Amino acid sequence: MKIILAMFGIQFLIVLVTALSKIAAGSSESRDNKRISVITSEIEKIQRQDLFGDDKSEKSQRRRNARKIRLFAERELLFSKYND
């Protein structure tokens, strides 16, 4: 009898751990989706600054382009994380 109860206890723990890990993975995906949205809006903001901004100096343009490249790379990494 004790063996049967122990087996059910072990199975319950396995189910519980599996469920909690799925919940944690889901929240990670949600957090990544929010980050993708933020990155996309930042890229759009930089592109608007390039088109309509007052600061057209070469140094500012280089800085914006470097930031845009980093944001594109980060966004692609997040996309590839879930497209595998």
Coordinates of N, CA and C in Angstrom, one line a residue:
M1 N 0.8 -1.2 0.0 CA 0.0 0.0 0.0 C 0.9 1.3 0.0
K2 N 1.9 1.2 0.8 CA 2.8 2.4 0.9 C 3.5 2.6 -0.4
I3 N 3.8 1.5 -1.1 CA 4.5 1.6 -2.4 C 3.6 2.3 -3.4
I4 N 2.4 1.9 -3.4 CA 1.4 2.5 -4.4 C 1.2 4.0 -4.1
L5 N 1.1 4.4 -2.8 CA 1.0 5.8 -2.5 C 2.3 6.6 -2.9
A6 N 3.4 5.9 -2.7 CA 4.7 6.6 -3.1 C 4.7 6.8 -4.6
M7 N 4.3 5.8 -5.3 CA 4.3 5.9 -6.8 C 3.3 7.1 -7.2
F8 N 2.1 7.1 -6.6 CA 1.2 8.2 -7.0 C 1.8 9.6 -6.6
G9 N 2.5 9.6 -5.5 CA 3.2 10.9 -5.0 C 4.2 11.3 -6.0
I10 N 5.0 10.4 -6.5 CA 6.1 10.7 -7.5 C 5.4 11.1 -8.8
Q11 N 4.4 10.5 -9.2 CA 3.7 10.9 -10.5 C 3.1 12.3 -10.3
F12 N 2.5 12.6 -9.2 CA 2.0 13.9 -8.9 C 3.1 14.9 -9.0
L13 N 4.2 14.7 -8.4 CA 5.3 15.6 -8.5 C 5.8 15.9 -9.9
I14 N 5.9 14.8 -10.7 CA 6.3 14.9 -12.1 C 5.3 15.8 -12.8
V15 N 4.0 15.6 -12.6 CA 2.9 16.3 -13.3 C 3.0 17.8 -12.9
L16 N 3.2 18.0 -11.6 CA 3.3 19.4 -11.1 C 4.5 20.1 -11.7
V17 N 5.7 19.5 -11.7 CA 6.9 20.1 -12.2 C 6.7 20.4 -13.7
T18 N 6.1 19.5 -14.4 CA 5.8 19.7 -15.9 C 4.9 20.9 -16.1
A19 N 3.8 21.0 -15.3 CA 2.9 22.1 -15.5 C 3.5 23.4 -15.2
L20 N 4.3 23.4 -14.1 CA 5.0 24.7 -13.7 C 6.0 25.1 -14.8
S21 N 6.7 24.2 -15.4 CA 7.7 24.5 -16.4 C 7.0 25.1 -17.7
K22 N 5.8 24.5 -18.0 CA 5.0 25.0 -19.1 C 4.5 26.4 -18.9
I23 N 4.1 26.7 -17.7 CA 3.7 28.1 -17.3 C 4.8 29.0 -17.4
A24 N 6.0 28.6 -16.9 CA 7.2 29.5 -17.0 C 7.6 29.8 -18.4
A25 N 7.5 28.7 -19.3 CA 7.8 28.9 -20.7 C 6.9 29.8 -21.4
G26 N 5.6 29.7 -21.0 CA 4.6 30.6 -21.6 C 4.8 32.1 -21.3
S27 N 5.2 32.3 -20.0 CA 5.4 33.7 -19.6 C 6.7 34.2 -20.3
S28 N 7.6 33.4 -20.5 CA 8.8 33.8 -21.3 C 8.5 34.2 -22.7
E29 N 7.6 33.4 -23.3 CA 7.2 33.8 -24.7 C 6.4 35.1 -24.7
S30 N 5.6 35.3 -23.7 CA 4.8 36.5 -23.7 C 5.8 37.7 -23.5
R31 N 6.7 37.5 -22.6 CA 7.7 38.6 -22.3 C 8.5 38.9 -23.6
D32 N 8.9 37.9 -24.3 CA 9.6 38.1 -25.6 C 8.8 38.8 -26.6
N33 N 7.5 38.4 -26.7 CA 6.6 39.1 -27.7 C 6.5 40.6 -27.4
K34 N 6.4 40.9 -26.1 CA 6.3 42.3 -25.7 C 7.6 43.0 -26.1
R35 N 8.7 42.3 -25.8 CA 10.0 42.9 -26.2 C 10.1 43.2 -27.7
I36 N 9.6 42.2 -28.5 CA 9.6 42.4 -30.0 C 8.8 43.6 -30.3
S37 N 7.7 43.8 -29.7 CA 6.9 45.0 -30.0 C 7.6 46.3 -29.6
V38 N 8.3 46.3 -28.5 CA 9.0 47.5 -28.1 C 10.2 47.8 -29.1
I39 N 10.9 46.7 -29.5 CA 12.0 46.9 -30.4 C 11.5 47.4 -31.7
T40 N 10.3 46.9 -32.2 CA 9.8 47.4 -33.5 C 9.4 48.9 -33.4
S41 N 8.8 49.3 -32.3 CA 8.5 50.7 -32.1 C 9.7 51.6 -32.0
E42 N 10.8 51.1 -31.4 CA 12.0 51.8 -31.3 C 12.6 52.0 -32.7
I43 N 12.6 50.9 -33.5 CA 13.1 51.0 -34.9 C 12.3 52.0 -35.7
E44 N 11.0 52.0 -35.6 CA 10.1 53.0 -36.3 C 10.4 54.4 -35.8
K45 N 10.7 54.6 -34.6 CA 11.0 55.9 -34.0 C 12.3 56.4 -34.6
I46 N 13.3 55.5 -34.7 CA 14.6 55.9 -35.3 C 14.4 56.3 -36.8
Q47 N 13.6 55.5 -37.5 CA 13.4 55.8 -38.9 C 12.7 57.1 -39.1
R48 N 11.7 57.4 -38.2 CA 11.1 58.7 -38.3 C 12.1 59.9 -38.0
Q49 N 13.0 59.6 -37.0 CA 14.0 60.6 -36.8 C 14.9 60.8 -38.0
D50 N 15.2 59.7 -38.7 CA 16.1 59.9 -39.9 C 15.4 60.7 -40.9
L51 N 14.1 60.5 -41.1 CA 13.3 61.2 -42.1 C 13.0 62.7 -41.7
F52 N 12.5 62.8 -40.5 CA 11.9 64.1 -40.1 C 12.6 64.8 -39.0
G53 N 13.7 64.2 -38.5 CA 14.4 64.8 -37.4 C 15.2 66.1 -37.8
D54 N 15.5 66.9 -36.8 CA 16.2 68.1 -37.0 C 17.7 67.8 -37.0
D55 N 18.2 66.8 -36.3 CA 19.6 66.5 -36.2 C 20.0 65.6 -37.4
K56 N 20.7 66.2 -38.4 CA 21.1 65.5 -39.6 C 22.6 65.3 -39.6
S57 N 23.3 65.6 -38.5 CA 24.7 65.5 -38.5 C 25.2 64.0 -38.7
E58 N 26.4 63.9 -39.3 CA 26.9 62.6 -39.6 C 27.0 61.7 -38.4
K59 N 27.5 62.3 -37.3 CA 27.7 61.5 -36.0 C 26.3 61.0 -35.5
S60 N 25.3 61.8 -35.6 CA 24.0 61.4 -35.1 C 23.4 60.3 -36.0
Q61 N 23.6 60.4 -37.3 CA 23.2 59.4 -38.2 C 23.9 58.1 -38.0
R62 N 25.2 58.1 -37.8 CA 25.9 56.9 -37.5 C 25.4 56.2 -36.2
R63 N 25.2 57.0 -35.2 CA 24.7 56.5 -33.9 C 23.3 55.9 -34.1
R64 N 22.4 56.5 -34.8 CA 21.1 56.0 -35.1 C 21.2 54.7 -35.9
N65 N 22.0 54.7 -36.9 CA 22.2 53.4 -37.7 C 22.7 52.3 -36.9
A66 N 23.7 52.6 -36.0 CA 24.3 51.5 -35.2 C 23.2 51.0 -34.2
R67 N 22.4 51.8 -33.7 CA 21.4 51.4 -32.8 C 20.3 50.6 -33.5
K68 N 20.0 51.0 -34.7 CA 19.0 50.3 -35.5 C 19.5 48.9 -35.9
I69 N 20.7 48.8 -36.2 CA 21.3 47.5 -36.5 C 21.3 46.6 -35.3
R70 N 21.6 47.1 -34.1 CA 21.6 46.3 -32.9 C 20.1 45.8 -32.6
L71 N 19.2 46.7 -32.8 CA 17.8 46.4 -32.6 C 17.3 45.3 -33.6
F72 N 17.6 45.5 -34.8 CA 17.3 44.5 -35.8 C 17.8 43.1 -35.5
A73 N 19.1 43.1 -35.0 CA 19.7 41.8 -34.6 C 19.0 41.2 -33.4
E74 N 18.7 42.0 -32.4 CA 18.0 41.5 -31.3 C 16.6 40.9 -31.6
R75 N 15.9 41.7 -32.5 CA 14.6 41.2 -32.9 C 14.7 39.9 -33.7
E76 N 15.6 39.8 -34.5 CA 15.8 38.6 -35.3 C 16.1 37.4 -34.4
L77 N 16.9 37.6 -33.4 CA 17.2 36.5 -32.4 C 16.0 36.1 -31.7
L78 N 15.1 37.0 -31.3 CA 13.9 36.7 -30.6 C 12.9 35.9 -31.6
F79 N 12.9 36.4 -32.8 CA 12.0 35.7 -33.8 C 12.5 34.3 -34.0
S80 N 13.8 34.1 -34.2 CA 14.4 32.8 -34.5 C 14.2 31.8 -33.3
K81 N 14.1 32.4 -32.1 CA 13.9 31.5 -30.9 C 12.6 30.7 -31.0
Y82 N 11.6 31.3 -31.6 CA 10.3 30.6 -31.7 C 10.0 30.1 -33.0
N83 N 10.8 30.3 -34.0 CA 10.6 29.8 -35.4 C 11.3 28.6 -35.7
D84 N 12.0 28.0 -34.8 CA 12.8 26.8 -35.0 C 12.0 25.6 -35.1

